[in-house]
Tab-separated table of C-alpha atoms in Angstrom:
chain	number	residue	atom	x	y	z
A	1	MET	CA	-0.063	0.049	-0.043
A	2	LYS	CA	2.832	2.311	0.855
A	3	ARG	CA	4.381	1.634	-2.494
A	4	ILE	CA	1.199	2.333	-4.352
A	5	GLU	CA	0.598	5.555	-2.567
A	6	CYS	CA	4.149	6.584	-3.319
A	7	THR	CA	3.644	5.962	-6.957
A	8	ILE	CA	0.523	7.947	-6.968
A	9	PHE	CA	2.498	10.849	-5.620
A	10	ALA	CA	5.168	10.341	-8.021
A	11	PHE	CA	2.714	10.667	-10.972
A	12	VAL	CA	1.151	13.826	-9.514
A	13	ILE	CA	4.573	15.452	-9.160
A	14	GLY	CA	5.453	14.589	-12.736
A	15	SER	CA	2.260	16.071	-13.898
A	16	LEU	CA	2.835	19.313	-12.026
A	17	CYS	CA	6.153	19.743	-13.530
A	18	LEU	CA	4.811	19.407	-16.981
A	19	SER	CA	2.219	22.019	-16.257
A	20	GLN	CA	4.937	24.432	-15.148
A	21	VAL	CA	6.859	23.894	-18.294
A	22	ALA	CA	3.752	24.440	-20.292
A	23	ALA	CA	3.410	27.864	-18.729
A	24	GLY	CA	6.816	28.948	-20.170
A	25	SER	CA	6.328	28.377	-23.984
A	26	SER	CA	3.843	28.011	-26.761
A	27	ASP	CA	4.735	24.563	-28.131
A	28	SER	CA	3.764	21.055	-26.853
A	29	ARG	CA	6.750	19.201	-25.385
A	30	LYS	CA	6.995	15.544	-24.346
A	31	ILE	CA	8.500	14.373	-21.061
A	32	ASP	CA	11.964	12.825	-21.340
A	33	ALA	CA	11.180	9.599	-19.493
A	34	THR	CA	14.851	8.404	-19.428
A	35	HIS	CA	15.905	11.471	-17.477
A	36	SER	CA	12.989	11.956	-15.170
A	37	THR	CA	12.365	10.399	-11.829
A	38	LEU	CA	9.447	10.103	-9.508
A	39	THR	CA	9.886	9.056	-5.901
A	40	VAL	CA	7.172	8.239	-3.440
A	41	HIS	CA	7.873	8.229	0.388
A	42	VAL	CA	5.600	6.076	2.605
A	43	TYR	CA	6.044	6.498	6.315
A	44	LYS	CA	5.358	4.005	9.205
A	45	SER	CA	3.454	4.821	12.302
A	46	GLY	CA	1.870	2.839	15.247
A	47	PHE	CA	2.835	1.869	18.743
A	48	LEU	CA	5.567	-0.614	17.487
A	49	SER	CA	6.605	1.522	14.465
A	50	THR	CA	10.282	1.039	15.422
A	51	PHE	CA	9.954	-2.561	14.056
A	52	GLY	CA	8.626	-1.411	10.717
A	53	HIS	CA	10.364	0.747	8.084
A	54	ASN	CA	9.565	3.627	5.656
A	55	HIS	CA	9.278	2.904	1.987
A	56	GLU	CA	10.729	4.549	-1.089
A	57	ILE	CA	9.051	3.706	-4.512
A	58	GLN	CA	10.179	4.888	-7.957
A	59	ALA	CA	7.769	5.341	-10.784
A	60	PRO	CA	8.877	5.409	-14.439
A	61	ILE	CA	6.827	7.803	-16.608
A	62	GLN	CA	5.164	6.074	-19.445
A	63	SER	CA	4.205	9.083	-21.385
A	64	GLY	CA	3.304	12.829	-20.859
A	65	GLU	CA	2.971	16.046	-22.739
A	66	VAL	CA	2.954	19.744	-21.787
A	67	ARG	CA	0.724	22.018	-23.860
A	68	GLU	CA	2.012	25.572	-23.816
A	69	SER	CA	-0.570	28.220	-24.580
A	70	ASP	CA	-2.415	31.016	-22.902
A	71	THR	CA	-4.088	28.277	-20.759
A	72	PRO	CA	-1.163	25.762	-20.277
A	73	SER	CA	-1.925	22.162	-19.418
A	74	ILE	CA	-0.149	18.935	-18.602
A	75	GLU	CA	-1.104	15.300	-18.988
A	76	LEU	CA	0.848	12.461	-17.453
A	77	ARG	CA	0.594	8.682	-17.634
A	78	VAL	CA	2.198	6.006	-15.518
A	79	ASP	CA	2.069	2.262	-15.915
A	80	ALA	CA	1.309	1.135	-12.314
A	81	ARG	CA	2.602	-2.337	-13.067
A	82	LYS	CA	6.138	-0.859	-13.420
A	83	LEU	CA	6.352	0.789	-10.009
A	84	GLN	CA	9.480	-0.432	-8.144
A	85	VAL	CA	10.092	-0.648	-4.497
A	86	LEU	CA	13.619	0.739	-3.726
A	87	ASP	CA	13.950	0.164	0.064
A	88	PRO	CA	17.676	-0.325	0.152
A	89	GLU	CA	17.756	-1.191	3.851
A	90	VAL	CA	15.869	-4.448	3.512
A	91	SER	CA	16.574	-7.800	1.876
A	92	GLU	CA	15.691	-8.633	-1.807
A	93	GLY	CA	13.077	-11.068	-0.550
A	94	THR	CA	11.381	-8.405	1.689
A	95	ARG	CA	11.399	-5.916	-1.214
A	96	ALA	CA	9.659	-8.517	-3.459
A	97	GLN	CA	7.017	-9.077	-0.806
A	98	ILE	CA	6.395	-5.276	-0.474
A	99	GLN	CA	6.262	-5.049	-4.236
A	100	ASP	CA	3.621	-7.821	-4.456
A	101	THR	CA	1.469	-6.240	-1.701
A	102	MET	CA	1.691	-2.704	-3.445
A	103	GLN	CA	0.598	-4.185	-6.845
A	104	GLY	CA	-1.987	-6.552	-5.365
A	105	ASN	CA	-5.744	-5.992	-4.880
A	106	GLN	CA	-5.054	-4.750	-1.250
A	107	VAL	CA	-3.393	-1.546	-2.621
A	108	LEU	CA	-3.058	-0.601	-6.325
A	109	ASP	CA	-4.731	-3.573	-7.936
A	110	VAL	CA	-2.700	-3.204	-11.024
A	111	VAL	CA	-4.666	-5.959	-12.844
A	112	HIS	CA	-7.907	-3.861	-12.832
A	113	PHE	CA	-6.262	-0.330	-12.663
A	114	PRO	CA	-3.072	-0.587	-14.648
A	115	GLU	CA	-2.807	3.201	-15.386
A	116	ILE	CA	-2.246	6.202	-13.240
A	117	ARG	CA	-3.046	9.546	-14.969
A	118	PHE	CA	-2.771	13.248	-14.042
A	119	GLN	CA	-4.462	15.974	-15.998
A	120	SER	CA	-3.916	19.546	-14.875
A	121	THR	CA	-6.877	22.064	-14.603
A	122	SER	CA	-4.891	25.205	-13.844
A	123	VAL	CA	-1.287	26.456	-13.182
A	124	GLU	CA	-0.865	29.215	-10.506
A	125	PRO	CA	2.227	31.351	-10.597
A	126	LYS	CA	3.851	31.789	-7.105
A	127	GLY	CA	7.027	33.764	-8.082
A	128	PRO	CA	10.059	33.429	-10.426
A	129	ASN	CA	10.244	29.745	-11.583
A	130	HIS	CA	7.701	28.662	-8.953
A	131	TRP	CA	4.192	27.355	-9.506
A	132	ILE	CA	1.251	25.502	-7.791
A	133	VAL	CA	-0.176	23.145	-10.404
A	134	HIS	CA	-3.816	22.006	-9.807
A	135	GLY	CA	-5.323	19.004	-11.456
A	136	ASN	CA	-7.151	15.611	-11.156
A	137	LEU	CA	-5.230	12.375	-10.349
A	138	ALA	CA	-6.799	9.134	-11.455
A	139	LEU	CA	-5.605	6.198	-9.219
A	140	HIS	CA	-6.989	2.950	-8.194
A	141	GLY	CA	-10.162	3.712	-10.128
A	142	LYS	CA	-10.775	7.010	-8.311
A	143	ASP	CA	-10.396	10.642	-9.477
A	144	HIS	CA	-9.316	13.223	-6.934
A	145	PRO	CA	-8.171	16.865	-7.207
A	146	ILE	CA	-4.598	17.441	-6.089
A	147	SER	CA	-2.090	20.394	-5.914
A	148	VAL	CA	1.625	20.079	-6.678
A	149	GLU	CA	4.306	22.705	-5.799
A	150	VAL	CA	6.869	23.039	-8.561
A	151	THR	CA	9.979	24.890	-9.065
A	152	LEU	CA	12.418	25.173	-12.147
A	153	LYS	CA	16.014	24.664	-11.282
A	154	GLY	CA	18.317	24.844	-14.277
A	155	GLU	CA	16.618	22.852	-16.917
A	156	ARG	CA	14.666	20.453	-14.632
A	157	TYR	CA	11.440	20.763	-12.900
A	158	GLN	CA	11.335	19.637	-9.281
A	159	GLY	CA	8.318	19.348	-7.083
A	160	SER	CA	6.473	17.717	-4.248
A	161	ALA	CA	3.061	16.833	-3.098
A	162	ASN	CA	1.371	15.127	-0.228
A	163	LEU	CA	-1.611	12.748	-0.825
A	164	LYS	CA	-3.919	10.615	1.319
A	165	GLN	CA	-4.380	7.001	0.391
A	166	THR	CA	-7.957	7.050	1.567
A	167	ASP	CA	-8.813	9.748	-0.939
A	168	PHE	CA	-8.327	6.991	-3.569
A	169	GLY	CA	-10.092	4.213	-1.845
A	170	ILE	CA	-6.959	2.613	-0.418
A	171	THR	CA	-6.908	1.526	3.181
A	172	PRO	CA	-3.423	2.080	4.644
A	173	VAL	CA	-1.781	-1.273	5.404
A	174	THR	CA	-1.527	-2.482	8.942
A	175	VAL	CA	0.254	-5.423	10.550
A	176	ALA	CA	0.531	-6.905	14.090
A	177	GLY	CA	-2.975	-5.854	14.969
A	178	GLY	CA	-2.410	-2.337	14.003
A	179	THR	CA	0.670	-1.711	16.270
A	180	VAL	CA	2.776	-1.184	13.046
A	181	LYS	CA	0.974	0.546	10.062
A	182	VAL	CA	1.530	2.831	7.153
A	183	LYS	CA	0.566	6.514	7.507
A	184	ASN	CA	-2.455	7.630	5.433
A	185	GLU	CA	-0.440	10.640	4.070
A	186	LEU	CA	2.245	10.063	1.509
A	187	LYS	CA	4.962	12.357	0.139
A	188	ILE	CA	5.985	12.451	-3.537
A	189	GLU	CA	9.074	14.160	-4.780
A	190	PHE	CA	10.016	14.503	-8.546
A	191	GLU	CA	12.471	15.659	-11.048
A	192	ILE	CA	11.466	16.038	-14.633
A	193	ALA	CA	13.208	16.814	-17.899
A	194	LEU	CA	11.489	17.655	-21.114
A	195	MET	CA	12.435	16.468	-24.602
A	196	LYS	CA	14.480	19.013	-26.639
C-alpha cells in the first residue's frame, strides 16, 4: 500500500512539472522519461513502528505532454505495473513481498487499474520559476483533485506533493494488529526533464 501511494505521488509530481513547463512556452513538449524520476515516500506509524520501516518507491513515466498556450496544461500517464520498491535497507526477498503487496488488490490492484493519470486544470504562478499546479489524479479507479508545488532549477522541474491514500479508496496497510502501520499521508518528490 505504501508503495502504491508513493507511485501516486510520484505521478502527481510529474504532472505538475509538466504544467509548469507548459506555462513557459507556446509549443507542446513531451517528457523525457529516461531523464525523469518520481519518488514516493511512505512512512510508518503505530505503537511498535520502530519494528517497521519507511518505503521508497520509484515510478517510471510512461508518457506525458505539456501543452504551452495562454491556458497551459499537462497530462501524465504512468504504468502502475512498473512501479518499483527501492527500500535499500531491506533484503531482496522483503522488497519482493512489499512489491507484491503494493501491486496486489489490497493496494493498487494493477490488474484492474493498470494506469495512473494526471490531468492539470490550472497553473498558479507563485513567483520566479515557482508554481502551484492544480489537477485531477486518477488512481485505483478514483479521480481526486490534487495540488503540486513545482520549481524550475536549471533545465529541470522539481516538485513535491502530499496525498492521502484514503482519497483514492486505499486503506493504509497495517500489521501486528495495527501496532505497526503505514501513515495515510504520503509524500511525492520528482525531477522532470522535457524532450528538446
